[in-house]
Coordinates of N, CA and C in Angstrom, one line a residue:
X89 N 65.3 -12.3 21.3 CA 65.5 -12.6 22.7 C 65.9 -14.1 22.8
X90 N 66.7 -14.3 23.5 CA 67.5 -15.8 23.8 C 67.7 -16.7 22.5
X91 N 68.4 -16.6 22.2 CA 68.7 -16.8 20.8 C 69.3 -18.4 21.1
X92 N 70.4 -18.6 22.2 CA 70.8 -19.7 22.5 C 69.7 -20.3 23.4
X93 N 68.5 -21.1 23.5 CA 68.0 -21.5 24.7 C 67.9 -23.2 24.4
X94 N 67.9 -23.8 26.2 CA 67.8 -25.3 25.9 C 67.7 -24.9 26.9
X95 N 66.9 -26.3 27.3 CA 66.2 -27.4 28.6 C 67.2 -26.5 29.5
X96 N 66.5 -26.5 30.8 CA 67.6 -26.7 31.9 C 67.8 -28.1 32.4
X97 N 67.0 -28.9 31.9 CA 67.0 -30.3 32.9 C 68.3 -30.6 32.5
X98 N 69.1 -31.1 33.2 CA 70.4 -31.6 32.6 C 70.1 -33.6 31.8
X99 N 70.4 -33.5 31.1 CA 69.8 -35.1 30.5 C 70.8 -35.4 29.6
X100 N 71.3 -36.8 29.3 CA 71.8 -37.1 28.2 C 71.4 -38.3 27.4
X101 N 70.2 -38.3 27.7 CA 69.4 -39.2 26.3 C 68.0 -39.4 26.3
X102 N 67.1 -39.8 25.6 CA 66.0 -39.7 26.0 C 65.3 -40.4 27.0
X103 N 65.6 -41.4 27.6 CA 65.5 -42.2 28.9 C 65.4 -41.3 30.0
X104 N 66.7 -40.5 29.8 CA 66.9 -39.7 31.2 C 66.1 -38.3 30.9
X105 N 65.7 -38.0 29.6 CA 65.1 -37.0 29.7 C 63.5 -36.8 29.9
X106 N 62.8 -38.5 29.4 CA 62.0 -38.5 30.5 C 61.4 -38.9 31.8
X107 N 62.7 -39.5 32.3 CA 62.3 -39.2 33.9 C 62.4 -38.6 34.3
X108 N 63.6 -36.9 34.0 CA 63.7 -36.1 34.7 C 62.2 -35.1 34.9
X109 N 61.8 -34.9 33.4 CA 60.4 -34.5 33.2 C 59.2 -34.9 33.7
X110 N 59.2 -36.3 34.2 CA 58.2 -36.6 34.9 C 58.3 -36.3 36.4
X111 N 59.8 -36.1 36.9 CA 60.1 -35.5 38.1 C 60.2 -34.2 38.3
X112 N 59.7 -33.8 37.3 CA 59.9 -32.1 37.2 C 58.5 -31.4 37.9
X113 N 57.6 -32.4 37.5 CA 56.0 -32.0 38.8 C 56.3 -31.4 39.3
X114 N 55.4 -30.2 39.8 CA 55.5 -29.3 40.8 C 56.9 -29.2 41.6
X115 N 58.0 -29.4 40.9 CA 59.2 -29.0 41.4 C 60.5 -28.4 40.0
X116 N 61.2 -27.8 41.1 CA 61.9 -26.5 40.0 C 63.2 -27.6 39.2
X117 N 63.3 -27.2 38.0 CA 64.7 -28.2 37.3 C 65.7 -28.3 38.2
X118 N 65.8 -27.4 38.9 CA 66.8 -27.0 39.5 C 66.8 -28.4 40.8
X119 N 65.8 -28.0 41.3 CA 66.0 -29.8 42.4 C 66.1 -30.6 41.7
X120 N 65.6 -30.9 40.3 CA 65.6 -32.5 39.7 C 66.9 -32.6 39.5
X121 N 67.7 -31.3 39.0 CA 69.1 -31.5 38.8 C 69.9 -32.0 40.0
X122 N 69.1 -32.1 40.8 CA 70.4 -32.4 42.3 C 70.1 -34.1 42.3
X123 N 69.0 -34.7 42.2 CA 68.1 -35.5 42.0 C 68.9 -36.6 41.4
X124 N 68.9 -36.6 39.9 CA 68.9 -37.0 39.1 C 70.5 -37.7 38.6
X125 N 71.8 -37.3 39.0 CA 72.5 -38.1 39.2 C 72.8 -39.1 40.0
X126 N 72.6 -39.3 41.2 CA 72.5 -40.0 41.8 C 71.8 -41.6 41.3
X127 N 70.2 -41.0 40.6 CA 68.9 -41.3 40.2 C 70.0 -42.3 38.8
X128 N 70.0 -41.9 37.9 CA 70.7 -42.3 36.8 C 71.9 -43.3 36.6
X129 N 72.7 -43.1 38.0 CA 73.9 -43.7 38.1 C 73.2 -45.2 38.9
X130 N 72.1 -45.2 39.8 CA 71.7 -46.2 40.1 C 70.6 -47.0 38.6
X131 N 69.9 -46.4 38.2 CA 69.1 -46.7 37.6 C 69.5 -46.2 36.3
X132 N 70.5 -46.4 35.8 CA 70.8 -45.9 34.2 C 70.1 -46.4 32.9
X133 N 69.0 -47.1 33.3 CA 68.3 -47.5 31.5 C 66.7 -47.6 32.2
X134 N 66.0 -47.7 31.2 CA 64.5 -48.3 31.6 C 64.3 -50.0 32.4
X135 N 65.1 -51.0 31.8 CA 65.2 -52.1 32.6 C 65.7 -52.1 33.6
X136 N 66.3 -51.0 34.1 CA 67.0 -51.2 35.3 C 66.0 -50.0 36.2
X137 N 65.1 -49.6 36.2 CA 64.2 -48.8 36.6 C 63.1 -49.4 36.7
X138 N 62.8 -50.4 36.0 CA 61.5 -51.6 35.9 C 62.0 -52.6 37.1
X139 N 62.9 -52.6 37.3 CA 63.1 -53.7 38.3 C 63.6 -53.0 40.1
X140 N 63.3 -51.8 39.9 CA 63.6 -50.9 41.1 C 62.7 -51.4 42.0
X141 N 63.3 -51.2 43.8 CA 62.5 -51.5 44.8 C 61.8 -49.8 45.0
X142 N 60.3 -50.2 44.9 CA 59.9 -49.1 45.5 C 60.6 -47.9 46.8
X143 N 60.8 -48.8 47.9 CA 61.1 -47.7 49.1 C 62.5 -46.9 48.6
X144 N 63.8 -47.9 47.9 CA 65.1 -47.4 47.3 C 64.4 -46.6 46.6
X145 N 63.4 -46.1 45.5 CA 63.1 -45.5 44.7 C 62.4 -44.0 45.4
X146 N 61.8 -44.3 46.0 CA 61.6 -43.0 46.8 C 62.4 -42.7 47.4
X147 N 63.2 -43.2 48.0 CA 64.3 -42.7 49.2 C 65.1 -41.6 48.0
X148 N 65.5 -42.1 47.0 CA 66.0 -41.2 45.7 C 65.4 -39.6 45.5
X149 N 64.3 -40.1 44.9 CA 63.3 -38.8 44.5 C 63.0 -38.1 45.5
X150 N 62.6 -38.7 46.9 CA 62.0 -38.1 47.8 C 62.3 -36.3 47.8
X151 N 62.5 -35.8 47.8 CA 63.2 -34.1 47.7 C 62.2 -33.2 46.6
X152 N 62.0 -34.1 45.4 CA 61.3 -33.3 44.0 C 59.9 -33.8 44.8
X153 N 59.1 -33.7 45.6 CA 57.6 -33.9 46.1 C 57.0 -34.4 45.6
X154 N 55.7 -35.1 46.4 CA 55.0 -36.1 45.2 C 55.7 -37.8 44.8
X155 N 56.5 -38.3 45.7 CA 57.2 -38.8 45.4 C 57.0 -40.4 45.2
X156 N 55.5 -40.5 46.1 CA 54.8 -41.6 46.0 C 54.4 -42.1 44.6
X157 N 53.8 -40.8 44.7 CA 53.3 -41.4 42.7 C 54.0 -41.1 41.7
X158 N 55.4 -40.3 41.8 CA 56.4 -40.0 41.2 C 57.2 -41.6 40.6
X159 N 56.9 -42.3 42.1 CA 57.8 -43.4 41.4 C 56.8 -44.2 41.1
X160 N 55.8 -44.7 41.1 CA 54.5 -45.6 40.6 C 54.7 -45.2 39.4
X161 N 54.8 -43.3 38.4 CA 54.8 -43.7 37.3 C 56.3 -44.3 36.9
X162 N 56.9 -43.7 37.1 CA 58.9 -44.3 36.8 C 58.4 -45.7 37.1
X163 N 58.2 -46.3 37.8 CA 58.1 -47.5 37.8 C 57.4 -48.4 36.5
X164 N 56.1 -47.6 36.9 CA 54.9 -48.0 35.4 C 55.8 -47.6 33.9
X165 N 56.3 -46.4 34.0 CA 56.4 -46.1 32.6 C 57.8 -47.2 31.9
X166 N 58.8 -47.2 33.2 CA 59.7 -48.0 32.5 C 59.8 -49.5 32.3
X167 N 58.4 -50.1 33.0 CA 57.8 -51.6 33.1 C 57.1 -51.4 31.6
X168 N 56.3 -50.2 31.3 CA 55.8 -50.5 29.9 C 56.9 -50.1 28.6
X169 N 58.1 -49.4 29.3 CA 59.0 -49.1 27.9 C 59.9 -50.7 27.6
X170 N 60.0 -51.1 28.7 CA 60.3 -52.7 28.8 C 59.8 -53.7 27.6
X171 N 58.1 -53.7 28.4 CA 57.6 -54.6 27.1 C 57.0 -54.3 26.3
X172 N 57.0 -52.9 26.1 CA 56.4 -52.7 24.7 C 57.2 -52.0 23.6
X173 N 58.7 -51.9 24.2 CA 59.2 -50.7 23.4 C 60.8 -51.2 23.0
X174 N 60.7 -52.7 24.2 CA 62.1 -52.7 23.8 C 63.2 -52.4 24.6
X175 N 62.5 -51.6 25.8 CA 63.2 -50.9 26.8 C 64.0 -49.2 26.0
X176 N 63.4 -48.9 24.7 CA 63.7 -47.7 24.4 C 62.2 -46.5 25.0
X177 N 62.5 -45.2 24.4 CA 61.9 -44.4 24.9 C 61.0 -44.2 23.2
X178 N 60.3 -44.2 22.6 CA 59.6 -43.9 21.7 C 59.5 -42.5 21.1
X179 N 59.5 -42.5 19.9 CA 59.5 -40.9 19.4 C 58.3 -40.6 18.7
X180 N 57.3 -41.2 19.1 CA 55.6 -41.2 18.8 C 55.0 -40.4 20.3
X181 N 54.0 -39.5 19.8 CA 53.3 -38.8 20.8 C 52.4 -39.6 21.1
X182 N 51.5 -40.7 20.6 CA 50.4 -41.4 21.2 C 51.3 -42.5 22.2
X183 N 52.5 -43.0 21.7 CA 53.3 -43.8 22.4 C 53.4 -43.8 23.4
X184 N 53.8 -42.0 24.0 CA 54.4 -41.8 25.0 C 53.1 -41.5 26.1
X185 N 52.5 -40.8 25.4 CA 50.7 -40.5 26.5 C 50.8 -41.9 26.8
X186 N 50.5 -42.9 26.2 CA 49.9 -44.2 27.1 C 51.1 -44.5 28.2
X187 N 52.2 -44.0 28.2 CA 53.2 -44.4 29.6 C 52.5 -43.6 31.0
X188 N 52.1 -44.4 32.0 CA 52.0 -43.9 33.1 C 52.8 -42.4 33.6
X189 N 52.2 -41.4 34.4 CA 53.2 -40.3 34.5 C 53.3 -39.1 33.4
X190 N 52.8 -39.6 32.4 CA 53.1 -38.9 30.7 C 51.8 -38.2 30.3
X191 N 52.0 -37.0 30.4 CA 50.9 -35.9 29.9 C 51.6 -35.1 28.4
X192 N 50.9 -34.2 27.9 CA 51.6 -33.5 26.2 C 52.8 -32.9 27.3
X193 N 52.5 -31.9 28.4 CA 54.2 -31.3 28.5 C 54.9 -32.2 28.4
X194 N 55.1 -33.6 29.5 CA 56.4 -34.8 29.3 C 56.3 -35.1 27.7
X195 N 55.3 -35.7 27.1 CA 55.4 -35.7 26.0 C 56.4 -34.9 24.8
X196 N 55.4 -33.6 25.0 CA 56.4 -33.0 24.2 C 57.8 -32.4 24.5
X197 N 57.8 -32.0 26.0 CA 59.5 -32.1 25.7 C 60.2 -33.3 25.4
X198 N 59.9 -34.5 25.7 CA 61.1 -35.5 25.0 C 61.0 -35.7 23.4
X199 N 59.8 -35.3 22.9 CA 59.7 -35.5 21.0 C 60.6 -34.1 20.8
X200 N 60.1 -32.8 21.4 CA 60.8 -31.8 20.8 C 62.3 -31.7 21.4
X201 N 62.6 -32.3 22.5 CA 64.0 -32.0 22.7 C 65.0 -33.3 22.7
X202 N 64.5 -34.5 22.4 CA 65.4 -35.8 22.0 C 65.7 -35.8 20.5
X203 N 64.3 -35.5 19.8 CA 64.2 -36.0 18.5 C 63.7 -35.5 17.6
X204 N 64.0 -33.8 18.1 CA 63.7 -32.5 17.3 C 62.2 -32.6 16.3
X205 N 60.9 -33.5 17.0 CA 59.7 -33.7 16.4 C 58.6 -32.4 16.4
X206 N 58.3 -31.8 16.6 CA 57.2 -30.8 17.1 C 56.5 -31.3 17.1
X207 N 55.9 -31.8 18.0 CA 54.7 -32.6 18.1 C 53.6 -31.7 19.0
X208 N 54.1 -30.1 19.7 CA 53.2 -29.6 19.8 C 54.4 -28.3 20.8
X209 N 53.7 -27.9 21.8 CA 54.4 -27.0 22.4 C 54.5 -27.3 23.8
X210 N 55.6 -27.0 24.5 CA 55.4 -27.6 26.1 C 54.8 -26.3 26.8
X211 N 53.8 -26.3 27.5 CA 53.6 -25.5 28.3 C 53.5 -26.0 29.5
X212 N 54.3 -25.1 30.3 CA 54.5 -25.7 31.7 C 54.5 -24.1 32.7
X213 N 54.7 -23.8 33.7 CA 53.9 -22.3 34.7 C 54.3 -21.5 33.9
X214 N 55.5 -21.5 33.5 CA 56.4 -20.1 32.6 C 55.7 -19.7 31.4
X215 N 55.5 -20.7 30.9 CA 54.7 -20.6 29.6 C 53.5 -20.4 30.0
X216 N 52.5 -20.9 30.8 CA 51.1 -20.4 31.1 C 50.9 -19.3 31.6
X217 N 51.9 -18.6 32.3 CA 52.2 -17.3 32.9 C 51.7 -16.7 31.9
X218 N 52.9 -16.7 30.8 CA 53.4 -15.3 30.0 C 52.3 -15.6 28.9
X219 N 51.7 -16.7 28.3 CA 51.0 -16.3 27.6 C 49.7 -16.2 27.8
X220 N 48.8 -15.9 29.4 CA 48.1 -15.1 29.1 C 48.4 -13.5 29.7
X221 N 49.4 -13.8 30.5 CA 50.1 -11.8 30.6 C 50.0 -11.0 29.7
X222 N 50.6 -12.1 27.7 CA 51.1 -11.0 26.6 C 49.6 -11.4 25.8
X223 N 48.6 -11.8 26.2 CA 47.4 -11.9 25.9 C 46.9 -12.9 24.5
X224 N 48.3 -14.0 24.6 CA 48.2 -15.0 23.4 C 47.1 -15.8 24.0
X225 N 46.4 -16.2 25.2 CA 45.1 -16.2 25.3 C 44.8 -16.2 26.5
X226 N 43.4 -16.6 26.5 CA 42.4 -16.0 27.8 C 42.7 -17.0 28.7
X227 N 42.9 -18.1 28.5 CA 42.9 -19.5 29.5 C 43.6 -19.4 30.8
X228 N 42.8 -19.5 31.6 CA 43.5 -19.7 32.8 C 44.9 -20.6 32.8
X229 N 45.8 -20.6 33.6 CA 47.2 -20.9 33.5 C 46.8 -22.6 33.7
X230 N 45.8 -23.1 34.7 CA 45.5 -24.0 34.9 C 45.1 -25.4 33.7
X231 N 44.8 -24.7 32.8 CA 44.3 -25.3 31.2 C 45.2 -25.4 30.1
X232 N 46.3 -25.9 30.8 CA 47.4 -26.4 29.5 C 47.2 -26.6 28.2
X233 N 46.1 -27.8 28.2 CA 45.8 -27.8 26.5 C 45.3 -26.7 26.1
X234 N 44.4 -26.0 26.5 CA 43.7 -24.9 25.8 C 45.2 -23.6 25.2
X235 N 45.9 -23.5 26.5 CA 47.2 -22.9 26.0 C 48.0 -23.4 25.3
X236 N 48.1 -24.3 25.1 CA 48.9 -25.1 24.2 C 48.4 -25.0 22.5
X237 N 46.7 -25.1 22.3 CA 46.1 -25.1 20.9 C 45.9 -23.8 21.1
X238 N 46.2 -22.4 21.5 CA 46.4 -21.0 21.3 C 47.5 -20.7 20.8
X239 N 48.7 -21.2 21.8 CA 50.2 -21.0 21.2 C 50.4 -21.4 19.5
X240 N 50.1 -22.8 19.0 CA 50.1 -23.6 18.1 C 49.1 -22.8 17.4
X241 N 48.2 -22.1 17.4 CA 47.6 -21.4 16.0 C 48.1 -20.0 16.2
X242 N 49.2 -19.8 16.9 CA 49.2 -18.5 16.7 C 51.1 -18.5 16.1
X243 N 51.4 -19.4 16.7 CA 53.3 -19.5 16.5 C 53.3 -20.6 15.5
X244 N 54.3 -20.1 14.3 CA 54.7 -21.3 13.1 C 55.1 -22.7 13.8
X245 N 55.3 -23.7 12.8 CA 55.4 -24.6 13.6 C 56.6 -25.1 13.8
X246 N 57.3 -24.2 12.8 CA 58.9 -24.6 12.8 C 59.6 -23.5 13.8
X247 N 58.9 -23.3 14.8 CA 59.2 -22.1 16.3 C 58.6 -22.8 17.4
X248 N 57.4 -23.7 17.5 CA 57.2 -24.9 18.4 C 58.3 -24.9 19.6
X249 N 59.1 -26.0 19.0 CA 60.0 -26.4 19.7 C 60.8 -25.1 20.5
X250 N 61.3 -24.0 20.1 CA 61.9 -23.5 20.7 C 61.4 -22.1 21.1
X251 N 59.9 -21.7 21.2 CA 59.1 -20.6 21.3 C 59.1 -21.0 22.8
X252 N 59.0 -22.3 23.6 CA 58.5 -22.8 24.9 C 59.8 -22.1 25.9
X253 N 60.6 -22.6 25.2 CA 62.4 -22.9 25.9 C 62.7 -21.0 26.3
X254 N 62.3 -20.3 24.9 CA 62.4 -18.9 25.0 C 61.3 -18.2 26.2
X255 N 59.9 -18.5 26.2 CA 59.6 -18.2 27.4 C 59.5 -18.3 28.3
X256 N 59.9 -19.9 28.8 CA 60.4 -19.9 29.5 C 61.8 -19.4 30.5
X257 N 62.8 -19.0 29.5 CA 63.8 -18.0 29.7 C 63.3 -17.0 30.5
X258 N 62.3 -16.2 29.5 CA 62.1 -15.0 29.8 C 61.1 -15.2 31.3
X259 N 60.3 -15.9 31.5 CA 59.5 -16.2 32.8 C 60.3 -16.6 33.6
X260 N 61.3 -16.9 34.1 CA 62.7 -16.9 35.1 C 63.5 -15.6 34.8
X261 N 63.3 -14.9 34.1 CA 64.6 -13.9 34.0 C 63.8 -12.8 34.4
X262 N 62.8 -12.5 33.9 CA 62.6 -11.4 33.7 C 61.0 -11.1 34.2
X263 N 59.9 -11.6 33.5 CA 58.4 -11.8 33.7 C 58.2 -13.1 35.2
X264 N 58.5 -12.7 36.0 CA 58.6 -13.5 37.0 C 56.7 -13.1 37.8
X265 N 56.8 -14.6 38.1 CA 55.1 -15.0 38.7 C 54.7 -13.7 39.9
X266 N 55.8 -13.1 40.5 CA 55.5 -12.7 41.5 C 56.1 -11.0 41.6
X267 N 57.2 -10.6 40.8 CA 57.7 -9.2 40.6 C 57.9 -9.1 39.3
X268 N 57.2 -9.4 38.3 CA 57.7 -9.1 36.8 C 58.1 -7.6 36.8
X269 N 59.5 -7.6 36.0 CA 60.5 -6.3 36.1 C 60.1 -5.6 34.5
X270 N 58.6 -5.2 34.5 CA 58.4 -4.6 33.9 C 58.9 -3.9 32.9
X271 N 59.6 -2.6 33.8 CA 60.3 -1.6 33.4 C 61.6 -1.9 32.1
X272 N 62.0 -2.9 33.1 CA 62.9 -3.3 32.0 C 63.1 -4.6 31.1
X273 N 61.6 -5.3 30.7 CA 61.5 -5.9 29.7 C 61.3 -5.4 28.0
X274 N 61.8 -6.0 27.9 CA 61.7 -5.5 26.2 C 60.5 -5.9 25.7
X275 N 59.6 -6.7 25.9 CA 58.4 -6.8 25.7 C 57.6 -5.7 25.7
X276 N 57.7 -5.1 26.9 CA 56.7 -4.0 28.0 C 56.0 -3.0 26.3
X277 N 56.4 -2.7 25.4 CA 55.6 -2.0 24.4 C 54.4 -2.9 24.2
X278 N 54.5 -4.2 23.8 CA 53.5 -5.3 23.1 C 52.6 -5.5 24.2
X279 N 53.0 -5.6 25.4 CA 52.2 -6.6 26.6 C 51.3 -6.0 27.1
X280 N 50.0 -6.5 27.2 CA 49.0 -5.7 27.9 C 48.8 -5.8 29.3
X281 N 49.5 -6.4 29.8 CA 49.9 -6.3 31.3 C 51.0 -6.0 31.8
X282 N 51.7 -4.9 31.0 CA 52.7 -4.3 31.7 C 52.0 -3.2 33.0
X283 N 53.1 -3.6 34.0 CA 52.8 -2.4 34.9 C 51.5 -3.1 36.1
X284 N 50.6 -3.8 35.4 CA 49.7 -4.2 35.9 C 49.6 -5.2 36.6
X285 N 50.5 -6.0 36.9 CA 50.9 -7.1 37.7 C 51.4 -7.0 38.8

């Protein structure tokens, strides 16, 4: 199943891939994508995002929700990629946790999708959905990490990176939060919540 899968966020470097991710909070790729040029074309590097005026900075984001503390971290995280990094984005997972805004999902999408690291699995609603739907574990959707060290002892590690991207596919296509199309998922033999949703 999805043999070709990548990000939807649209990004072209690790800079922009993680502010888009940090704007991705409780909003769909799909607005960050509307977002985000604008966002970029003003603010194209970390220094030039460290020196942003707050109100112009929300006036930007305002649309992806959240947008107060949206820009406090963009603000924070690109003031500490400034002076501690050089004004690059780092390809260390403890690096990137200490940036304001930066949890393992941001995390690990920019190690696994800038700099092909596996540094763990991104779980984000699609992925918390479906794996406790297909019963890879018990954890409420709410407990990321706990889903995250289920995934990771159960999926090789060289499928990491691209196990997230696939179910995620499949949790927009098909296993959807609210009508999962059961009948006609290919899964529906394996899943113990077919039909039952």
């Amino acid at each position: 199943l999805y043999p070709e899968v990548e990000s939807a966020l649209v990004t072209g470097n690790p800079y922009q891939k993680l502010v888009a991710t940090i704007l991705s909070a409780q909003c769909t790729d799909a607005r960050v994508n509307l977002v985000t040029p604008a966002l970029f074309a003003r603010y194209p590097d970390a220094r030039a995002l460290a020196r942003a005026e707050v109100a112009e900075l929300e006036g930007l984001i305002h649309s992806t929700g959240f947008y107060h503390a949206k820009a406090r971290h963009l603000l924070g995280a690109s003031l500490q990629l400034v002076e501690r990094h050089d004004g690059e984005v780092p390809a260390d997972l403890d690096a990137l946790l200490a940036l304001p805004g930066v949890a393992r999902k941001t995390a690990n999408c920019v190690l696994n999708d800038c700099f092909g690291v596996a540094s763990g699995i991104v779980v984000d609603t699609h992925v918390a959905r479906l794996a406790l739907r297909l019963g890879f574990t018990v954890a409420d959707k709410g407990r990321a990490g706990i889903i995250e060290r289920d995934l990771m002892a159960l999926v090789p590690r060289g499928q990491w990176i691209v196990v997230s991207h696939r179910l995620i596919a499949h949790g927009r296509a098909v296993c959807t939060a609210r009508k999962p199309a059961c009948t006609s998922c290919p899964l529906s033999e394996l899943c113990p919540s077919c039909g039952r949703v």
